[in-house]
mmCIF file of C-alpha atoms in Angstrom:
data_model
loop_
_atom_site.group_PDB
_atom_site.id
_atom_site.type_symbol
_atom_site.label_atom_id
_atom_site.label_comp_id
_atom_site.label_asym_id
_atom_site.label_seq_id
_atom_site.Cartn_x
_atom_site.Cartn_y
_atom_site.Cartn_z
ATOM 1 C CA MET A 1 84.579 -61.834 48.171
ATOM 2 C CA THR A 2 81.907 -62.804 45.623
ATOM 3 C CA THR A 3 79.379 -64.943 47.469
ATOM 4 C CA ARG A 4 77.167 -67.613 45.915
ATOM 5 C CA TYR A 5 74.218 -65.347 46.720
ATOM 6 C CA ARG A 6 75.679 -62.472 44.697
ATOM 7 C CA VAL A 7 76.481 -64.778 41.778
ATOM 8 C CA GLU A 8 72.972 -66.255 41.694
ATOM 9 C CA TYR A 9 71.399 -62.828 42.038
ATOM 10 C CA ALA A 10 73.416 -61.471 39.111
ATOM 11 C CA LEU A 11 72.277 -64.390 36.953
ATOM 12 C CA LYS A 12 68.603 -63.483 37.213
ATOM 13 C CA THR A 13 67.258 -62.604 33.776
ATOM 14 C CA HIS A 14 66.050 -59.182 34.857
ATOM 15 C CA ARG A 15 69.587 -58.328 35.982
ATOM 16 C CA ARG A 16 71.342 -59.046 32.670
ATOM 17 C CA ASP A 17 71.954 -57.359 29.332
ATOM 18 C CA GLN A 18 71.745 -59.968 26.581
ATOM 19 C CA LEU A 19 74.046 -58.223 24.099
ATOM 20 C CA ILE A 20 76.806 -57.698 26.649
ATOM 21 C CA GLU A 21 76.469 -61.244 27.974
ATOM 22 C CA TRP A 22 76.647 -62.625 24.425
ATOM 23 C CA ILE A 23 79.814 -60.665 23.607
ATOM 24 C CA LYS A 24 81.265 -61.725 26.948
ATOM 25 C CA GLY A 25 80.698 -65.357 25.972
ATOM 26 C CA LEU A 26 82.419 -64.854 22.618
ATOM 27 C CA LEU A 27 85.494 -63.342 24.254
ATOM 28 C CA ALA A 28 85.654 -66.116 26.841
ATOM 29 C CA VAL A 29 86.790 -68.613 24.177
ATOM 30 C CA PRO A 30 90.129 -66.970 23.236
ATOM 31 C CA PHE A 31 90.706 -66.227 26.922
ATOM 32 C CA VAL A 32 90.454 -69.918 27.756
ATOM 33 C CA LEU A 33 92.584 -70.936 24.771
ATOM 34 C CA HIS A 34 95.327 -68.344 25.066
ATOM 35 C CA SER A 35 95.606 -67.283 28.714
ATOM 36 C CA GLN A 36 98.759 -68.481 30.475
ATOM 37 C CA PRO A 37 98.003 -69.018 34.190
ATOM 38 C CA THR A 38 101.343 -70.832 34.593
ATOM 39 C CA ALA A 39 103.398 -68.085 32.927
ATOM 40 C CA ALA A 40 105.012 -67.222 36.241
ATOM 41 C CA TYR A 41 107.065 -70.416 35.904
ATOM 42 C CA ASP A 42 108.238 -69.619 32.363
ATOM 43 C CA LYS A 43 112.023 -69.389 32.410
ATOM 44 C CA ASN A 44 112.251 -67.501 29.128
ATOM 45 C CA GLY A 45 109.916 -64.757 30.363
ATOM 46 C CA ASP A 46 108.209 -64.156 27.049
ATOM 47 C CA ALA A 47 105.038 -66.225 27.592
ATOM 48 C CA LEU A 48 103.078 -63.262 28.923
ATOM 49 C CA THR A 49 104.092 -61.076 25.991
ATOM 50 C CA VAL A 50 103.024 -63.720 23.481
ATOM 51 C CA MET A 51 99.780 -64.305 25.382
ATOM 52 C CA ALA A 52 98.909 -60.587 25.447
ATOM 53 C CA SER A 53 99.675 -60.173 21.747
ATOM 54 C CA THR A 54 97.664 -63.238 20.714
ATOM 55 C CA SER A 55 94.723 -62.387 22.974
ATOM 56 C CA HIS A 56 94.676 -58.805 21.734
ATOM 57 C CA ARG A 57 94.551 -59.967 18.130
ATOM 58 C CA ARG A 58 91.790 -62.510 18.760
ATOM 59 C CA TYR A 59 89.662 -60.116 20.856
ATOM 60 C CA ALA A 60 89.991 -57.462 18.148
ATOM 61 C CA GLU A 61 88.999 -59.944 15.422
ATOM 62 C CA ILE A 62 85.905 -61.039 17.339
ATOM 63 C CA LEU A 63 84.774 -57.493 18.034
ATOM 64 C CA HIS A 64 85.301 -56.622 14.377
ATOM 65 C CA ASP A 65 83.005 -59.529 13.487
ATOM 66 C CA VAL A 66 80.396 -58.258 15.968
ATOM 67 C CA GLU A 67 80.754 -54.818 14.383
ATOM 68 C CA GLU A 68 79.918 -56.358 11.005
ATOM 69 C CA LEU A 69 76.899 -58.147 12.472
ATOM 70 C CA ILE A 70 75.623 -54.817 13.802
ATOM 71 C CA ASN A 71 76.099 -53.265 10.369
ATOM 72 C CA ASP A 72 74.114 -56.131 8.855
ATOM 73 C CA HIS A 73 71.413 -55.685 11.513
ATOM 74 C CA SER A 74 71.112 -51.969 10.799
ATOM 75 C CA GLU A 75 71.268 -49.769 7.729
ATOM 76 C CA PRO A 76 70.843 -45.999 7.256
ATOM 77 C CA ASP A 77 67.588 -44.766 5.803
ATOM 78 C CA SER A 78 67.537 -42.652 2.643
ATOM 79 C CA ARG A 79 68.450 -39.497 4.569
ATOM 80 C CA GLU A 80 71.174 -41.288 6.588
ATOM 81 C CA VAL A 81 69.947 -39.710 9.801
ATOM 82 C CA TYR A 82 69.058 -42.860 11.714
ATOM 83 C CA TYR A 83 69.395 -46.609 11.400
ATOM 84 C CA CYS A 84 66.578 -48.962 10.434
ATOM 85 C CA THR A 85 66.528 -52.365 12.128
ATOM 86 C CA HIS A 86 66.247 -55.695 10.313
ATOM 87 C CA GLU A 87 64.052 -58.039 12.363
ATOM 88 C CA ARG A 88 65.410 -61.038 10.403
ATOM 89 C CA SER A 89 69.082 -60.196 10.805
ATOM 90 C CA LYS A 90 71.588 -62.783 11.999
ATOM 91 C CA LEU A 91 72.266 -60.671 15.097
ATOM 92 C CA LYS A 92 68.549 -60.686 15.941
ATOM 93 C CA HIS A 93 68.567 -64.487 15.823
ATOM 94 C CA LEU A 94 71.669 -64.687 18.005
ATOM 95 C CA VAL A 95 70.545 -61.995 20.485
ATOM 96 C CA PRO A 96 66.719 -61.817 20.345
ATOM 97 C CA ALA A 97 66.532 -58.854 22.741
ATOM 98 C CA VAL A 98 68.826 -56.629 20.663
ATOM 99 C CA GLY A 99 67.211 -53.333 19.723
ATOM 100 C CA THR A 100 67.874 -50.392 17.423
ATOM 101 C CA PHE A 101 71.310 -48.988 16.666
ATOM 102 C CA PHE A 102 71.179 -45.329 15.651
ATOM 103 C CA THR A 103 74.785 -45.334 14.424
ATOM 104 C CA PRO A 104 77.455 -47.886 13.542
ATOM 105 C CA LEU A 105 79.618 -48.992 16.471
ATOM 106 C CA HIS A 106 83.412 -48.901 16.045
ATOM 107 C CA LEU A 107 83.972 -51.890 18.327
ATOM 108 C CA LYS A 108 87.431 -52.933 17.161
ATOM 109 C CA GLU A 109 88.790 -49.395 17.445
ATOM 110 C CA ALA A 110 87.080 -48.990 20.813
ATOM 111 C CA PHE A 111 88.595 -52.249 22.092
ATOM 112 C CA ILE A 112 92.097 -51.118 21.114
ATOM 113 C CA TYR A 113 91.489 -47.861 23.004
ATOM 114 C CA GLN A 114 90.151 -49.570 26.146
ATOM 115 C CA ASP A 115 92.787 -52.320 26.060
ATOM 116 C CA GLN A 116 95.471 -49.665 26.388
ATOM 117 C CA LYS A 117 93.726 -48.386 29.515
ATOM 118 C CA ARG A 118 92.466 -51.604 31.136
ATOM 119 C CA ARG A 119 95.042 -54.130 29.840
ATOM 120 C CA ILE A 120 92.324 -56.663 29.132
ATOM 121 C CA SER A 121 94.592 -58.780 26.921
ATOM 122 C CA SER A 122 97.281 -59.033 29.593
ATOM 123 C CA ARG A 123 95.100 -60.712 32.209
ATOM 124 C CA ARG A 124 95.773 -64.394 32.941
ATOM 125 C CA PHE A 125 93.058 -65.217 35.471
ATOM 126 C CA VAL A 126 90.250 -62.698 34.884
ATOM 127 C CA PRO A 127 88.487 -62.918 31.494
ATOM 128 C CA PRO A 128 86.890 -59.938 29.742
ATOM 129 C CA SER A 129 84.166 -58.823 32.125
ATOM 130 C CA PHE A 130 80.739 -57.250 31.910
ATOM 131 C CA ASN A 131 82.278 -53.886 32.797
ATOM 132 C CA ASP A 132 85.034 -54.255 30.191
ATOM 133 C CA ILE A 133 82.443 -54.788 27.468
ATOM 134 C CA ARG A 134 80.145 -52.064 28.776
ATOM 135 C CA LEU A 135 82.992 -49.550 28.568
ATOM 136 C CA ILE A 136 84.041 -50.786 25.118
ATOM 137 C CA LEU A 137 80.465 -50.227 23.913
ATOM 138 C CA ASN A 138 80.492 -46.728 25.442
ATOM 139 C CA THR A 139 83.750 -45.866 23.677
ATOM 140 C CA ALA A 140 82.487 -47.304 20.387
ATOM 141 C CA GLN A 141 79.388 -45.122 20.637
ATOM 142 C CA LEU A 142 81.390 -41.988 21.408
ATOM 143 C CA MET A 143 83.740 -42.637 18.489
ATOM 144 C CA SER A 144 80.825 -43.099 16.123
ATOM 145 C CA LEU A 145 79.122 -39.903 17.288
ATOM 146 C CA VAL A 146 82.342 -37.928 16.837
ATOM 147 C CA HIS A 147 83.116 -39.450 13.430
ATOM 148 C CA SER A 148 79.612 -38.838 12.058
ATOM 149 C CA GLY A 149 79.135 -35.525 13.943
ATOM 150 C CA PRO A 150 78.116 -33.068 14.946
ATOM 151 C CA LEU A 151 76.711 -34.207 18.286
ATOM 152 C CA GLN A 152 73.772 -31.896 18.978
ATOM 153 C CA LEU A 153 72.222 -33.038 22.262
ATOM 154 C CA VAL A 154 73.503 -34.841 25.371
ATOM 155 C CA THR A 155 70.968 -35.793 28.034
ATOM 156 C CA PHE A 156 71.746 -37.129 31.493
ATOM 157 C CA ASP A 157 70.032 -38.961 34.288
ATOM 158 C CA GLY A 158 70.384 -37.271 37.680
ATOM 159 C CA ASP A 159 71.057 -39.546 40.662
ATOM 160 C CA VAL A 160 74.133 -41.799 40.332
ATOM 161 C CA THR A 161 74.912 -40.232 36.944
ATOM 162 C CA LEU A 162 75.638 -36.564 37.696
ATOM 163 C CA TYR A 163 75.768 -36.849 41.491
ATOM 164 C CA ASP A 164 75.567 -39.518 44.184
ATOM 165 C CA ASP A 165 72.200 -41.045 44.996
ATOM 166 C CA GLY A 166 70.008 -38.635 46.958
ATOM 167 C CA GLN A 167 72.586 -35.835 46.784
ATOM 168 C CA SER A 168 72.714 -32.572 44.811
ATOM 169 C CA LEU A 169 74.814 -31.149 41.996
ATOM 170 C CA THR A 170 77.006 -28.834 44.056
ATOM 171 C CA GLU A 171 79.356 -26.164 42.754
ATOM 172 C CA HIS A 172 82.396 -28.384 43.402
ATOM 173 C CA ASN A 173 81.163 -31.314 41.303
ATOM 174 C CA PRO A 174 83.841 -32.109 38.670
ATOM 175 C CA VAL A 175 81.193 -32.774 36.012
ATOM 176 C CA ILE A 176 80.232 -29.077 35.849
ATOM 177 C CA PRO A 177 83.302 -27.840 33.893
ATOM 178 C CA ARG A 178 82.716 -30.628 31.366
ATOM 179 C CA LEU A 179 79.070 -29.642 30.929
ATOM 180 C CA LEU A 180 80.095 -26.004 30.475
ATOM 181 C CA GLN A 181 82.562 -27.106 27.797
ATOM 182 C CA LEU A 182 79.796 -28.936 25.941
ATOM 183 C CA LEU A 183 77.592 -25.847 26.119
ATOM 184 C CA SER A 184 80.452 -23.646 24.886
ATOM 185 C CA GLN A 185 80.739 -25.895 21.811
ATOM 186 C CA GLY A 186 77.082 -25.378 20.975
ATOM 187 C CA VAL A 187 75.909 -28.763 22.240
ATOM 188 C CA ASN A 188 72.474 -28.741 23.873
ATOM 189 C CA VAL A 189 72.457 -30.264 27.360
ATOM 190 C CA GLY A 190 69.441 -31.856 29.002
ATOM 191 C CA ILE A 191 68.748 -33.563 32.313
ATOM 192 C CA VAL A 192 65.986 -36.147 31.983
ATOM 193 C CA THR A 193 65.117 -37.215 35.510
ATOM 194 C CA ALA A 194 62.458 -39.163 37.359
ATOM 195 C CA ALA A 195 62.088 -36.318 39.863
ATOM 196 C CA GLY A 196 58.786 -34.678 38.974
ATOM 197 C CA TYR A 197 58.040 -31.146 40.183
ATOM 198 C CA THR A 198 56.154 -28.139 38.871
ATOM 199 C CA ASP A 199 58.088 -25.900 41.269
ATOM 200 C CA ALA A 200 61.404 -24.620 39.864
ATOM 201 C CA SER A 201 62.814 -24.237 43.384
ATOM 202 C CA LYS A 202 62.828 -28.031 43.827
ATOM 203 C CA TYR A 203 65.041 -28.513 40.775
ATOM 204 C CA TYR A 204 67.225 -25.597 41.815
ATOM 205 C CA GLY A 205 67.795 -27.370 45.134
ATOM 206 C CA ARG A 206 69.134 -30.424 43.297
ATOM 207 C CA LEU A 207 70.997 -28.658 40.471
ATOM 208 C CA PHE A 208 72.068 -25.310 41.924
ATOM 209 C CA GLY A 209 75.781 -25.876 41.304
ATOM 210 C CA LEU A 210 75.279 -26.264 37.553
ATOM 211 C CA LEU A 211 72.655 -23.535 37.262
ATOM 212 C CA GLU A 212 74.810 -20.982 39.073
ATOM 213 C CA ALA A 213 77.860 -21.995 37.027
ATOM 214 C CA VAL A 214 75.965 -21.447 33.759
ATOM 215 C CA LYS A 215 74.671 -18.101 35.030
ATOM 216 C CA ASN A 216 78.195 -16.971 35.959
ATOM 217 C CA ALA A 217 79.613 -18.150 32.625
ATOM 218 C CA VAL A 218 76.969 -16.133 30.751
ATOM 219 C CA ALA A 219 77.724 -13.081 32.906
ATOM 220 C CA ARG A 220 81.433 -13.414 32.073
ATOM 221 C CA GLN A 221 80.489 -13.797 28.380
ATOM 222 C CA GLU A 222 82.052 -17.267 28.298
ATOM 223 C CA LEU A 223 78.701 -18.667 27.140
ATOM 224 C CA GLU A 224 76.235 -17.119 24.745
ATOM 225 C CA ASN A 225 72.616 -18.316 24.743
ATOM 226 C CA PRO A 226 73.362 -21.763 26.210
ATOM 227 C CA THR A 227 70.599 -24.340 25.905
ATOM 228 C CA LEU A 228 70.045 -26.261 29.129
ATOM 229 C CA VAL A 229 66.746 -28.082 29.618
ATOM 230 C CA ILE A 230 65.352 -30.119 32.497
ATOM 231 C CA LEU A 231 62.725 -32.761 31.685
ATOM 232 C CA GLY A 232 61.193 -33.983 34.956
ATOM 233 C CA GLY A 233 58.896 -36.837 35.871
ATOM 234 C CA GLU A 234 60.495 -38.880 33.055
ATOM 235 C CA SER A 235 58.491 -36.998 30.406
ATOM 236 C CA ASN A 236 56.043 -34.690 32.182
ATOM 237 C CA TYR A 237 57.559 -31.304 33.110
ATOM 238 C CA LEU A 238 59.906 -29.202 30.969
ATOM 239 C CA PHE A 239 62.047 -26.349 32.288
ATOM 240 C CA THR A 240 64.649 -24.287 30.465
ATOM 241 C CA PHE A 241 67.535 -22.283 31.861
ATOM 242 C CA ASP A 242 66.599 -18.628 32.344
ATOM 243 C CA MET A 243 69.075 -16.445 34.205
ATOM 244 C CA TYR A 244 66.416 -13.852 34.938
ATOM 245 C CA SER A 245 64.026 -16.248 36.685
ATOM 246 C CA PRO A 246 64.197 -16.471 40.503
ATOM 247 C CA PHE A 247 65.511 -20.033 40.448
ATOM 248 C CA LEU A 248 67.182 -19.781 37.029
ATOM 249 C CA LEU A 249 64.567 -22.070 35.473
ATOM 250 C CA LYS A 250 61.388 -21.340 33.518
ATOM 251 C CA LEU A 251 58.513 -23.822 33.297
ATOM 252 C CA ILE A 252 57.425 -24.380 29.697
ATOM 253 C CA PRO A 253 53.676 -24.975 29.167
ATOM 254 C CA ARG A 254 53.027 -28.589 28.251
ATOM 255 C CA SER A 255 51.228 -27.554 25.079
ATOM 256 C CA ASP A 256 54.477 -26.015 23.766
ATOM 257 C CA TRP A 257 56.553 -29.184 23.797
ATOM 258 C CA ILE A 258 54.588 -32.432 24.037
ATOM 259 C CA LEU A 259 54.587 -34.877 21.146
ATOM 260 C CA GLU A 260 51.468 -35.542 19.089
ATOM 261 C CA ASP A 261 50.940 -38.959 20.675
ATOM 262 C CA MET A 262 51.234 -37.460 24.163
ATOM 263 C CA LYS A 263 48.201 -35.282 23.430
ATOM 264 C CA GLN A 264 46.129 -38.479 23.562
ATOM 265 C CA TRP A 265 47.038 -39.095 27.210
ATOM 266 C CA THR A 266 43.731 -38.152 28.833
ATOM 267 C CA GLU A 267 43.468 -37.280 32.504
ATOM 268 C CA SER A 268 40.977 -40.081 33.124
ATOM 269 C CA ASN A 269 43.379 -42.682 31.678
ATOM 270 C CA ILE A 270 46.282 -41.211 33.650
ATOM 271 C CA GLN A 271 44.428 -41.450 36.953
ATOM 272 C CA ALA A 272 43.160 -44.940 36.118
ATOM 273 C CA LEU A 273 46.721 -46.166 35.558
ATOM 274 C CA LEU A 274 47.977 -44.547 38.747
ATOM 275 C CA ASN A 275 45.080 -46.115 40.667
ATOM 276 C CA VAL A 276 46.059 -49.588 39.447
ATOM 277 C CA ALA A 277 49.709 -48.934 40.347
ATOM 278 C CA GLU A 278 48.778 -47.676 43.816
ATOM 279 C CA VAL A 279 46.720 -50.796 44.546
ATOM 280 C CA ALA A 280 49.655 -53.001 43.444
ATOM 281 C CA LEU A 281 52.073 -51.067 45.648
ATOM 282 C CA ARG A 282 49.764 -51.329 48.650
ATOM 283 C CA GLU A 283 49.430 -55.079 48.142
ATOM 284 C CA CYS A 284 53.222 -55.426 48.113
ATOM 285 C CA ILE A 285 53.445 -53.403 51.323
ATOM 286 C CA ASP A 286 50.888 -55.709 52.992
ATOM 287 C CA ASN A 287 52.307 -58.985 51.624
ATOM 288 C CA MET A 288 55.881 -58.224 52.698
ATOM 289 C CA ALA A 289 54.993 -56.184 55.804
ATOM 290 C CA LEU A 290 57.051 -53.244 54.565
ATOM 291 C CA SER A 291 57.600 -50.074 56.587
ATOM 292 C CA ALA A 292 56.399 -47.887 53.754
ATOM 293 C CA GLU A 293 54.119 -45.052 52.762
ATOM 294 C CA ILE A 294 52.402 -44.254 49.483
ATOM 295 C CA LEU A 295 53.169 -40.912 47.818
ATOM 296 C CA ARG A 296 50.702 -39.864 45.124
ATOM 297 C CA LYS A 297 51.634 -37.076 42.689
ATOM 298 C CA GLU A 298 49.953 -35.492 39.688
ATOM 299 C CA ARG A 299 51.523 -37.958 37.230
ATOM 300 C CA ALA A 300 53.226 -40.505 39.452
ATOM 301 C CA VAL A 301 52.665 -42.749 42.455
ATOM 302 C CA GLY A 302 55.366 -44.241 44.611
ATOM 303 C CA MET A 303 56.294 -46.289 47.653
ATOM 304 C CA ILE A 304 58.713 -44.504 49.977
ATOM 305 C CA PRO A 305 60.229 -45.451 53.366
ATOM 306 C CA SER A 306 57.997 -44.814 56.357
ATOM 307 C CA SER A 307 58.672 -41.651 58.322
ATOM 308 C CA GLN A 308 57.820 -43.424 61.580
ATOM 309 C CA PRO A 309 60.648 -43.873 64.140
ATOM 310 C CA GLY A 310 62.330 -47.255 63.950
ATOM 311 C CA ALA A 311 61.071 -48.009 60.438
ATOM 312 C CA GLN A 312 63.168 -50.640 58.664
ATOM 313 C CA LYS A 313 64.898 -49.937 55.362
ATOM 314 C CA PHE A 314 63.843 -51.844 52.276
ATOM 315 C CA THR A 315 66.084 -54.704 51.238
ATOM 316 C CA ARG A 316 67.253 -55.030 47.647
ATOM 317 C CA GLU A 317 65.041 -58.087 47.165
ATOM 318 C CA GLN A 318 61.965 -56.284 48.491
ATOM 319 C CA LEU A 319 62.521 -53.417 46.073
ATOM 320 C CA GLU A 320 63.057 -55.806 43.156
ATOM 321 C CA GLU A 321 59.947 -57.813 44.041
ATOM 322 C CA THR A 322 57.823 -54.691 44.370
ATOM 323 C CA VAL A 323 58.883 -53.155 41.060
ATOM 324 C CA LEU A 324 58.456 -56.427 39.150
ATOM 325 C CA VAL A 325 55.047 -57.156 40.665
ATOM 326 C CA THR A 326 53.823 -53.610 40.090
ATOM 327 C CA GLN A 327 55.084 -53.548 36.514
ATOM 328 C CA GLN A 328 53.342 -56.815 35.699
ATOM 329 C CA VAL A 329 50.051 -55.771 37.318
ATOM 330 C CA VAL A 330 49.962 -52.448 35.451
ATOM 331 C CA GLU A 331 50.994 -54.052 32.135
ATOM 332 C CA MET A 332 48.154 -56.565 32.360
ATOM 333 C CA SER A 333 45.534 -53.974 33.304
ATOM 334 C CA PRO A 334 43.295 -52.188 30.740
ATOM 335 C CA ALA A 335 44.768 -48.859 31.898
ATOM 336 C CA GLY A 336 48.310 -50.098 31.270
ATOM 337 C CA LYS A 337 47.466 -50.890 27.654
ATOM 338 C CA LYS A 338 46.353 -47.325 26.952
ATOM 339 C CA LEU A 339 49.361 -45.369 28.207
ATOM 340 C CA PRO A 340 53.128 -45.802 28.378
ATOM 341 C CA PHE A 341 54.489 -45.909 31.916
ATOM 342 C CA CYS A 342 57.703 -46.547 33.797
ATOM 343 C CA ALA A 343 57.946 -48.603 36.989
ATOM 344 C CA PHE A 344 61.435 -48.180 38.394
ATOM 345 C CA ASN A 345 63.552 -48.995 41.395
ATOM 346 C CA GLY A 346 65.144 -45.833 42.768
ATOM 347 C CA GLY A 347 67.377 -47.692 45.218
ATOM 348 C CA SER A 348 65.389 -46.646 48.277
ATOM 349 C CA ASP A 349 61.904 -46.272 46.779
ATOM 350 C CA ILE A 350 59.678 -47.456 43.944
ATOM 351 C CA PHE A 351 57.810 -45.111 41.595
ATOM 352 C CA VAL A 352 55.466 -45.514 38.671
ATOM 353 C CA ASP A 353 55.491 -42.546 36.285
ATOM 354 C CA ILE A 354 53.316 -41.735 33.320
ATOM 355 C CA GLY A 355 55.511 -41.988 30.217
ATOM 356 C CA ASP A 356 59.175 -42.958 30.284
ATOM 357 C CA LYS A 357 62.570 -41.606 29.276
ATOM 358 C CA SER A 358 62.145 -42.471 25.613
ATOM 359 C CA TRP A 359 59.284 -39.958 25.549
ATOM 360 C CA GLY A 360 61.352 -37.527 27.606
ATOM 361 C CA VAL A 361 64.313 -37.627 25.226
ATOM 362 C CA LEU A 362 62.026 -37.444 22.175
ATOM 363 C CA ALA A 363 60.283 -34.411 23.680
ATOM 364 C CA CYS A 364 63.648 -32.687 24.224
ATOM 365 C CA GLN A 365 64.624 -33.444 20.629
ATOM 366 C CA ARG A 366 61.378 -31.981 19.304
ATOM 367 C CA PHE A 367 61.523 -28.902 21.555
ATOM 368 C CA LEU A 368 65.066 -28.165 20.381
ATOM 369 C CA GLY A 369 64.090 -28.134 16.720
ATOM 370 C CA GLY A 370 63.887 -31.779 15.719
ATOM 371 C CA ILE A 371 67.208 -33.407 16.654
ATOM 372 C CA TRP A 372 67.685 -36.972 15.419
ATOM 373 C CA GLY A 373 68.514 -39.938 17.640
ATOM 374 C CA SER A 374 71.800 -40.368 15.745
ATOM 375 C CA LYS A 375 72.846 -36.894 16.957
ATOM 376 C CA THR A 376 71.744 -37.453 20.563
ATOM 377 C CA LEU A 377 73.479 -39.220 23.450
ATOM 378 C CA HIS A 378 71.735 -40.195 26.682
ATOM 379 C CA VAL A 379 73.951 -40.987 29.671
ATOM 380 C CA GLY A 380 72.529 -42.973 32.583
ATOM 381 C CA ASP A 381 73.153 -45.708 35.120
ATOM 382 C CA GLN A 382 69.936 -47.757 34.839
ATOM 383 C CA PHE A 383 69.851 -49.860 31.678
ATOM 384 C CA LEU A 384 68.709 -53.239 32.929
ATOM 385 C CA SER A 385 65.478 -54.518 31.436
ATOM 386 C CA ALA A 386 63.240 -54.234 34.503
ATOM 387 C CA GLY A 387 63.020 -51.543 37.162
ATOM 388 C CA ALA A 388 65.522 -49.353 35.313
ATOM 389 C CA ASN A 389 64.273 -46.064 33.937
ATOM 390 C CA ASP A 390 67.142 -45.282 31.516
ATOM 391 C CA PHE A 391 66.480 -48.506 29.592
ATOM 392 C CA LYS A 392 63.715 -47.014 27.430
ATOM 393 C CA ALA A 393 65.963 -44.146 26.282
ATOM 394 C CA ARG A 394 67.499 -46.690 23.881
ATOM 395 C CA LEU A 395 64.328 -46.325 21.791
ATOM 396 C CA ALA A 396 65.022 -42.632 21.207
ATOM 397 C CA CYS A 397 68.774 -42.185 20.763
ATOM 398 C CA THR A 398 72.278 -43.512 21.315
ATOM 399 C CA THR A 399 73.183 -44.253 24.925
ATOM 400 C CA ALA A 400 76.143 -44.654 27.283
ATOM 401 C CA TRP A 401 75.873 -46.832 30.381
ATOM 402 C CA ILE A 402 77.833 -45.555 33.360
ATOM 403 C CA ALA A 403 78.073 -46.946 36.900
ATOM 404 C CA ASN A 404 78.720 -43.814 38.982
ATOM 405 C CA PRO A 405 79.286 -40.044 38.660
ATOM 406 C CA GLY A 406 83.047 -40.579 38.373
ATOM 407 C CA GLU A 407 82.502 -42.606 35.217
ATOM 408 C CA THR A 408 80.367 -39.785 33.804
ATOM 409 C CA VAL A 409 83.321 -37.411 34.209
ATOM 410 C CA GLN A 410 85.619 -39.926 32.503
ATOM 411 C CA LEU A 411 83.088 -40.420 29.701
ATOM 412 C CA LEU A 412 82.854 -36.686 29.010
ATOM 413 C CA ASP A 413 86.645 -36.348 29.082
ATOM 414 C CA GLU A 414 86.839 -39.167 26.557
ATOM 415 C CA LEU A 415 84.162 -37.576 24.361
ATOM 416 C CA LEU A 416 85.930 -34.220 24.386
ATOM 417 C CA ALA A 417 89.292 -35.894 23.689
ATOM 418 C CA HIS A 418 87.918 -37.781 20.671
ATOM 419 C CA ALA A 419 86.376 -34.558 19.361
ATOM 420 C CA LEU A 420 89.670 -32.695 19.816
ATOM 421 C CA LYS A 421 91.591 -35.479 18.064
ATOM 422 C CA LYS A 422 89.199 -35.326 15.092
ATOM 423 C CA ASN A 423 89.637 -31.553 14.785
#
């Protein structure tokens, strides 16, 4: 049952996506006007059919109008490789938080596709939901990438995207055959994760199922020179697949892949920012009497559960409060104005990293020869505006918002199906 607490919590501004909420509001009007909650008492039996047909038509018309607003908001540059954003567009006035679109979005076509699967138009009591619209946007993005092709790079978050939170990518994970299929088609695959290590064995421990599968596919000559990269610590450590390395990964020197702007990130500024973040985290621990410890890394600092016996787990509200407080403190500090950073809620911990996933995706694009955002897709589960580390990837490329690893599998199946249909 949906409690009042859950409803109020979901309405907090830091828990909402303005574009999705706006589209949801638009679709609520035809739902109210055309839904037939009393159709069960219709003696002729055709009320539901008429309702579904009318609702389908109206939903499709509205999403086509939104599609046109996005086209007005964005236009291709002279090379037609990415979309420029109009700050004075009508869409920007209607949805002030809307960002950059790297491609058009085929929303009407995507709605027709999802309506066949989810029967949105046939519902009498449940209007088009947040998840309905999220999945329509995902489908629209996939269709656009396939139509404009070729897709050159797909990057993924780790936890909750490729595997369950805190788990590993084992050999039985159903996402692995889909990733191998992408690699076999010449698509570069990257994993852009918050986990920051300089030791390849740590990443092997989390990703061994995929790494061993790629190694075996190369040995069987099913793959030839596949490109698999791991970008750790959001944007701080780059590894590439190497079947001759002990843990199948090779650390790439930072000087070989960082962006020009990243060269200005001095060590003194990095440590100053992490110092500010650590003080903020410690204050949250004291103010809320949390059973927590501070973990300081080379380019990150975090709050993790205490290892002491009987330590209490963090509540959702404590994690939200800590990430929001820490983000605000760092943003307002002199150190926070000199460097990009990411304060994010990992579900059981809070970390502040130097850089963010927009820099991570951009670094992958540069390392792989200069791939454009319109030819890149980032898949992740954290796209809310605060405490979500996939959110910033929207600045670098197209994105798909999934809710769990099962949805990632479905998304890749859909992508491959659209590509097959085009061919």
